[in-house]
Amino acid sequence: MNVTVNMTALMPLIILFAGITLTALMGTMRPSVKRLAGLVGSIAVVLAFWWLMERVLPAIGTPALSSQYGMLTYSYYSVFLSSLVLVTAVAAFALSEHYLIAEDFSHPEFYAILLASITGMMVMLNTSNFVNIFIGLELLSIPLYSSVAYLRYKPESVEGGLKYFILGAIASGFLAYGIAMVYGATGSLDFITIAKAVKTDSLFRLGLLFVMMGLAFKAAAVPFHMWTPDAYEGAATPVTAFMSIAPKAVAIGVLIRILYSVFPQMVGYWREAVLVLSILTVLVGNLGAIVQQSVKRMLAYSSISHAGYLLMGIVAYSIEGVSGILFYLAGYMLINTGAFGVLSLLKKGDIDYVSYDDIRGIGYRHPLLGIFMSVFMFSLAGIPATVGFMGKFYVFKALIHANYVGLAMVGIAGSLISVYYYLRVVVNMYMKENPEENNFDLNFLSMTVLGICSVLVIAAGLFPAKIADIANVAARFMN
Amino acid sequence: MLNTHLLSIVTFLPVLAVIVLAIIPGRQEKALKQFSIGFAIIHFLLSILLVTNFDSSVYKIQFEEIIPWFSTQFASVGYHIGLDGINLWIVMLTTFLGPIIFLSVYSSITKKVKSFLINMFLLEVGILGSLVALNTFLFYLFWEVMLIPMYFIIGVWGGERRIYAAVKFFIYTMAGSLLMLVAIIYMYLQTGTFELMDLYTHTFSGQEQVYLFAAFAIAFAIKVPIFPFHTWLPDAHTEAPTAGSVILAGVLLKLGTYGFIRFAMPLFPSAVKTFAPYVIVLGIIGIIYGALVAMVQKDVKKLVAYSSVSHLGYVMVGLFALTIYSVQGAMLQMINHGISTGALFLLVGIVYERTHTRLISEYGGIAKVMPVYAVLFMIFTLSSIGLPMTNGFIGEFLILMGTFKSAYPYAFWYAAFAAVGVILGAVYMLWMYQRVFFNIEPSEKNMKLKDANLRERIYLLPLLIMVFWIGLYPSFFLKRMDKSVEHYMKLIQPGTQLVVPDPTAAVDEGVQK
């Protein structure tokens, strides 16, 4: 067998892997060196990003990126999603610095674990082979389980991690079974070969169903969402920010890729399934969020509901829908990084002040933080002039275009419900008095990240053309 | 140069105020308030240019600006604003109320002054933007953004149940506007444009019109509010601070009726004919129900709030009677309501600041201690009732006459029932006036009340002038609406040749009778 190694294609993974090794090694060094782990991790991510943009992007579609077995393939679509993951990672690293120091629990392993997860995501996104989907998923998940349980002296952190692990293992099992069945039906693991096979027998169908279930779990779609609130609540807040965006983007992205380009002949079959899934997700996510007493847990449910809107976009089955989803994801990344970023600052020592009562009057004691959080909340609620609205606009527009007006109405009902609990955050920040004068230490790095996020949320809400155009190209070139 | 961008300047000028206010430190409350008053006056003076440069001989959109805003594969949106006879006076009302509101804020808002003023200016941008927008997407944007400052104004500076009222206001309005969003997207997919003027020329099928009209109508009906959708209004009004109530009653509610005139009705003329009788009946129910509920209120402010439900019922009846008189009357009544109800809220605010109660039973006989205040209150009460010579009369008269002459089979009964509201209006307003100002000797506490001071008199004076200006010389206002209303009638009744009577002559005729 003639195996060629394509360095251009491999390089982002190599850079990330180097980052993992370096940060892990730094754990054995002096404390003054240890403290630089976050920086080293971020540099690795930025370098990988730079390589994607400078070397990989121009080479897409040329032989320079060709690989023999479809193990590592890049497309505009996969690069778009990979960049989302990498940007989220940098933001999460920046937020972690402050959080972990406040926690007095700063270890370089933390960054090594997250970098491993990011590598898994890159593997999963940039492939055309089911084997790599599975490997990527495992590489994504296992570090994530441990990063949720990372604050090991906190019971809720360990509990969240364990729940996530057990349920996640079952989901991985589903995915593996599904892939095996598809292999059994078609005799191949390669996307293109399977797409050409045009099978409709029950083994093939069951395989598709199992694959969908495995991915729906990672995207936190109802009824596979049970782990979400506990895992999100238990994890260190910057990790929650990362978890609520990157794995979701990857799961939804890969799901779209598989459904649209591997199983297009089964559209009538999976469309119904995704339709049901999306309605359930939007409703359960939004209704669940209403009754929460902690903002962090509320945002966990809200992220479930946003997975629902994204799934709705899949039902549209059009380029317009995909480009809407990609735009939505880009906006969602900005908003959720910001919202969880604000929460990550609300801490003293190792105690998080993230219940509704704790944030009372924050808007007056920390005016800038209050404005940021309001921008993020209004944006999540889908108020115009923010990117959250434009995302919903594009997705619902695609749905109406595809004649799914009823489904769009369900989505709209969901976002109306969501207004109530997002406003509740603003109500507590500005309209209620807090007898306890809680002042928090706002560090510069985190505030810069939040500032950039909130400016971009509004800028991209008023002038969405740039991101929308890029999302468009990405949606067009999926393979 | 000035003329081409004048409307944009007027619309976005308050943003400048927001920036300056953000720079002034929050401790300098006096400076903040004085700056706001000065700025609002300049803003109003600048907006007068819109009237002086307005050409009343054509129906065309004036001060028009079209710039491509953003364009992508799946949606392209333009920034398109303009002014014609339909929105001219509401825009003017907004800028006119500005200085008055800021003058009233001078004493009524004492905590978090800076944020309040910033919210107020942002609200003004939202309102002006949605009034001048001629692009459905742009309109939707302003329409929604406007909610946020209003939500803060009610929620932060309101009364005891302010949070409930603020959230209810927000969710209610949002519920309606999301339906409108679906309709806007649907229209875009059918026609490929968000431009209102292009949408006017497109005829939707009968079935489409019914659904689209319903979606728009619910959004606007909640804002107006029309009878079954009105429950947020009394809560919002009672809890809002005075300045908030004034802008809510004065302008915000008008956006609902304006939405009907600008969007819902001309876009879907055939659906209008289907729905008109129902809307008129709901309008009449609103008139009578609002009046009856107002009658039994113990709280003055709530009484004025319910009177708004009643007054806006007239506007709806006028609009859907589809005669040129009634439409002009409705448009004039929108302005009138802004002036007289705005003034009444200000007056209630003045006495509330002194007594910290709004219960009618706590007053009584205060005409003795506050004579000037009592006179002013009387004039605005009469204007609200619609006494001849005041602005309210012109509007109600045109609406009732237009309704009476409309082509509906039950036109007579519509007009007759609507007219009952005029009588009921007199009953609840005068009865309230009597209980507050006369009846008994003022209580010991009320003996110490101070009469309206100079600042309060100053900001009520312009409103007073407007009451009589519109009441005695309405043609100044009607003339600038004429052409646009004529054109509007053609839009909603395509194919019919209109013999356009002169409404000002009709008013004169009516006054002589």
mmCIF file with all atom_site columns, C-alpha atoms in Angstrom, chain A residues 10 12-18 20-21 71-72 85 109-127 130-148 164-165 168-169 171-173 175 179 215 218 242-243 246-247 250:
data_model
loop_
_atom_site.group_PDB
_atom_site.id
_atom_site.type_symbol
_atom_site.label_atom_id
_atom_site.label_alt_id
_atom_site.label_comp_id
_atom_site.label_asym_id
_atom_site.label_entity_id
_atom_site.label_seq_id
_atom_site.pdbx_PDB_ins_code
_atom_site.Cartn_x
_atom_site.Cartn_y
_atom_site.Cartn_z
_atom_site.occupancy
_atom_site.B_iso_or_equiv
_atom_site.pdbx_formal_charge
_atom_site.auth_seq_id
_atom_site.auth_comp_id
_atom_site.auth_asym_id
_atom_site.auth_atom_id
_atom_site.pdbx_PDB_model_num
ATOM 1  C CA . LEU A 1 10  ? -1.896  17.200 8.968  1.00 0.00 ? 10  LEU A CA 1
ATOM 2  C CA . PRO A 1 12  ? -3.124  21.780 12.316 1.00 0.00 ? 12  PRO A CA 1
ATOM 3  C CA . LEU A 1 13  ? -3.421  18.499 14.187 1.00 0.00 ? 13  LEU A CA 1
ATOM 4  C CA . ILE A 1 14  ? 0.321   18.325 14.707 1.00 0.00 ? 14  ILE A CA 1
ATOM 5  C CA . ILE A 1 15  ? 0.382   21.851 16.094 1.00 0.00 ? 15  ILE A CA 1
ATOM 6  C CA . LEU A 1 16  ? -2.434  21.061 18.484 1.00 0.00 ? 16  LEU A CA 1
ATOM 7  C CA . PHE A 1 17  ? -0.753  17.850 19.513 1.00 0.00 ? 17  PHE A CA 1
ATOM 8  C CA . ALA A 1 18  ? 2.460   19.745 20.195 1.00 0.00 ? 18  ALA A CA 1
ATOM 9  C CA . ILE A 1 20  ? -0.987  19.162 24.327 1.00 0.00 ? 20  ILE A CA 1
ATOM 10 C CA . THR A 1 21  ? 2.471   17.716 24.920 1.00 0.00 ? 21  THR A CA 1
ATOM 11 C CA . MET A 1 71  ? -9.341  10.348 6.284  1.00 0.00 ? 71  MET A CA 1
ATOM 12 C CA . LEU A 1 72  ? -8.455  14.013 6.433  1.00 0.00 ? 72  LEU A CA 1
ATOM 13 C CA . VAL A 1 85  ? -14.117 25.836 17.501 1.00 0.00 ? 85  VAL A CA 1
ATOM 14 C CA . GLU A 1 109 ? -3.166  19.822 32.608 1.00 0.00 ? 109 GLU A CA 1
ATOM 15 C CA . PHE A 1 110 ? -6.366  21.766 32.328 1.00 0.00 ? 110 PHE A CA 1
ATOM 16 C CA . TYR A 1 111 ? -5.213  23.252 29.050 1.00 0.00 ? 111 TYR A CA 1
ATOM 17 C CA . ALA A 1 112 ? -3.786  19.954 27.862 1.00 0.00 ? 112 ALA A CA 1
ATOM 18 C CA . ILE A 1 113 ? -7.162  18.300 28.408 1.00 0.00 ? 113 ILE A CA 1
ATOM 19 C CA . LEU A 1 114 ? -9.052  21.005 26.547 1.00 0.00 ? 114 LEU A CA 1
ATOM 20 C CA . LEU A 1 115 ? -6.539  20.991 23.699 1.00 0.00 ? 115 LEU A CA 1
ATOM 21 C CA . ALA A 1 116 ? -7.057  17.254 23.353 1.00 0.00 ? 116 ALA A CA 1
ATOM 22 C CA . SER A 1 117 ? -10.769 17.813 23.082 1.00 0.00 ? 117 SER A CA 1
ATOM 23 C CA . ILE A 1 118 ? -10.196 20.482 20.432 1.00 0.00 ? 118 ILE A CA 1
ATOM 24 C CA . THR A 1 119 ? -8.005  18.089 18.471 1.00 0.00 ? 119 THR A CA 1
ATOM 25 C CA . GLY A 1 120 ? -10.855 15.579 18.590 1.00 0.00 ? 120 GLY A CA 1
ATOM 26 C CA . MET A 1 121 ? -13.207 18.169 17.174 1.00 0.00 ? 121 MET A CA 1
ATOM 27 C CA . MET A 1 122 ? -10.821 18.963 14.340 1.00 0.00 ? 122 MET A CA 1
ATOM 28 C CA . VAL A 1 123 ? -10.532 15.266 13.500 1.00 0.00 ? 123 VAL A CA 1
ATOM 29 C CA . MET A 1 124 ? -14.284 14.862 13.520 1.00 0.00 ? 124 MET A CA 1
ATOM 30 C CA . LEU A 1 125 ? -14.981 17.891 11.355 1.00 0.00 ? 125 LEU A CA 1
ATOM 31 C CA . ASN A 1 126 ? -12.294 17.444 8.731  1.00 0.00 ? 126 ASN A CA 1
ATOM 32 C CA . THR A 1 127 ? -12.911 13.937 7.575  1.00 0.00 ? 127 THR A CA 1
ATOM 33 C CA . PHE A 1 130 ? -16.823 7.175  9.569  1.00 0.00 ? 130 PHE A CA 1
ATOM 34 C CA . VAL A 1 131 ? -13.809 5.761  11.378 1.00 0.00 ? 131 VAL A CA 1
ATOM 35 C CA . ASN A 1 132 ? -12.488 9.228  11.976 1.00 0.00 ? 132 ASN A CA 1
ATOM 36 C CA . ILE A 1 133 ? -15.910 10.411 13.016 1.00 0.00 ? 133 ILE A CA 1
ATOM 37 C CA . PHE A 1 134 ? -15.857 7.855  15.768 1.00 0.00 ? 134 PHE A CA 1
ATOM 38 C CA . ILE A 1 135 ? -12.240 8.456  16.771 1.00 0.00 ? 135 ILE A CA 1
ATOM 39 C CA . GLY A 1 136 ? -12.835 12.169 16.733 1.00 0.00 ? 136 GLY A CA 1
ATOM 40 C CA . LEU A 1 137 ? -15.914 11.809 18.874 1.00 0.00 ? 137 LEU A CA 1
ATOM 41 C CA . GLU A 1 138 ? -14.060 9.814  21.479 1.00 0.00 ? 138 GLU A CA 1
ATOM 42 C CA . LEU A 1 139 ? -11.111 12.182 21.452 1.00 0.00 ? 139 LEU A CA 1
ATOM 43 C CA . LEU A 1 140 ? -13.566 15.043 21.840 1.00 0.00 ? 140 LEU A CA 1
ATOM 44 C CA . SER A 1 141 ? -15.594 13.446 24.607 1.00 0.00 ? 141 SER A CA 1
ATOM 45 C CA . ILE A 1 142 ? -13.188 11.781 26.996 1.00 0.00 ? 142 ILE A CA 1
ATOM 46 C CA . PRO A 1 143 ? -11.179 14.931 27.749 1.00 0.00 ? 143 PRO A CA 1
ATOM 47 C CA . LEU A 1 144 ? -14.449 16.799 28.081 1.00 0.00 ? 144 LEU A CA 1
ATOM 48 C CA . TYR A 1 145 ? -15.714 14.365 30.724 1.00 0.00 ? 145 TYR A CA 1
ATOM 49 C CA . SER A 1 146 ? -12.590 14.924 32.743 1.00 0.00 ? 146 SER A CA 1
ATOM 50 C CA . SER A 1 147 ? -12.673 18.671 32.254 1.00 0.00 ? 147 SER A CA 1
ATOM 51 C CA . VAL A 1 148 ? -16.206 18.771 33.642 1.00 0.00 ? 148 VAL A CA 1
ATOM 52 C CA . TYR A 1 164 ? -21.797 13.078 31.432 1.00 0.00 ? 164 TYR A CA 1
ATOM 53 C CA . PHE A 1 165 ? -19.363 10.195 31.207 1.00 0.00 ? 165 PHE A CA 1
ATOM 54 C CA . GLY A 1 168 ? -21.803 9.854  26.901 1.00 0.00 ? 168 GLY A CA 1
ATOM 55 C CA . ALA A 1 169 ? -20.381 6.356  26.830 1.00 0.00 ? 169 ALA A CA 1
ATOM 56 C CA . ALA A 1 171 ? -24.102 7.560  23.159 1.00 0.00 ? 171 ALA A CA 1
ATOM 57 C CA . SER A 1 172 ? -20.693 6.630  21.805 1.00 0.00 ? 172 SER A CA 1
ATOM 58 C CA . GLY A 1 173 ? -21.914 3.057  21.811 1.00 0.00 ? 173 GLY A CA 1
ATOM 59 C CA . LEU A 1 175 ? -22.678 5.828  17.257 1.00 0.00 ? 175 LEU A CA 1
ATOM 60 C CA . ILE A 1 179 ? -21.483 3.006  11.981 1.00 0.00 ? 179 ILE A CA 1
ATOM 61 C CA . LEU A 1 215 ? -24.724 12.948 17.447 1.00 0.00 ? 215 LEU A CA 1
ATOM 62 C CA . LYS A 1 218 ? -23.520 15.521 21.777 1.00 0.00 ? 218 LYS A CA 1
ATOM 63 C CA . PHE A 1 242 ? -16.624 26.118 25.692 1.00 0.00 ? 242 PHE A CA 1
ATOM 64 C CA . MET A 1 243 ? -18.874 23.068 26.088 1.00 0.00 ? 243 MET A CA 1
ATOM 65 C CA . ALA A 1 246 ? -17.844 23.909 20.430 1.00 0.00 ? 246 ALA A CA 1
ATOM 66 C CA . PRO A 1 247 ? -19.167 20.333 20.830 1.00 0.00 ? 247 PRO A CA 1
ATOM 67 C CA . VAL A 1 250 ? -19.310 20.047 15.851 1.00 0.00 ? 250 VAL A CA 1
#
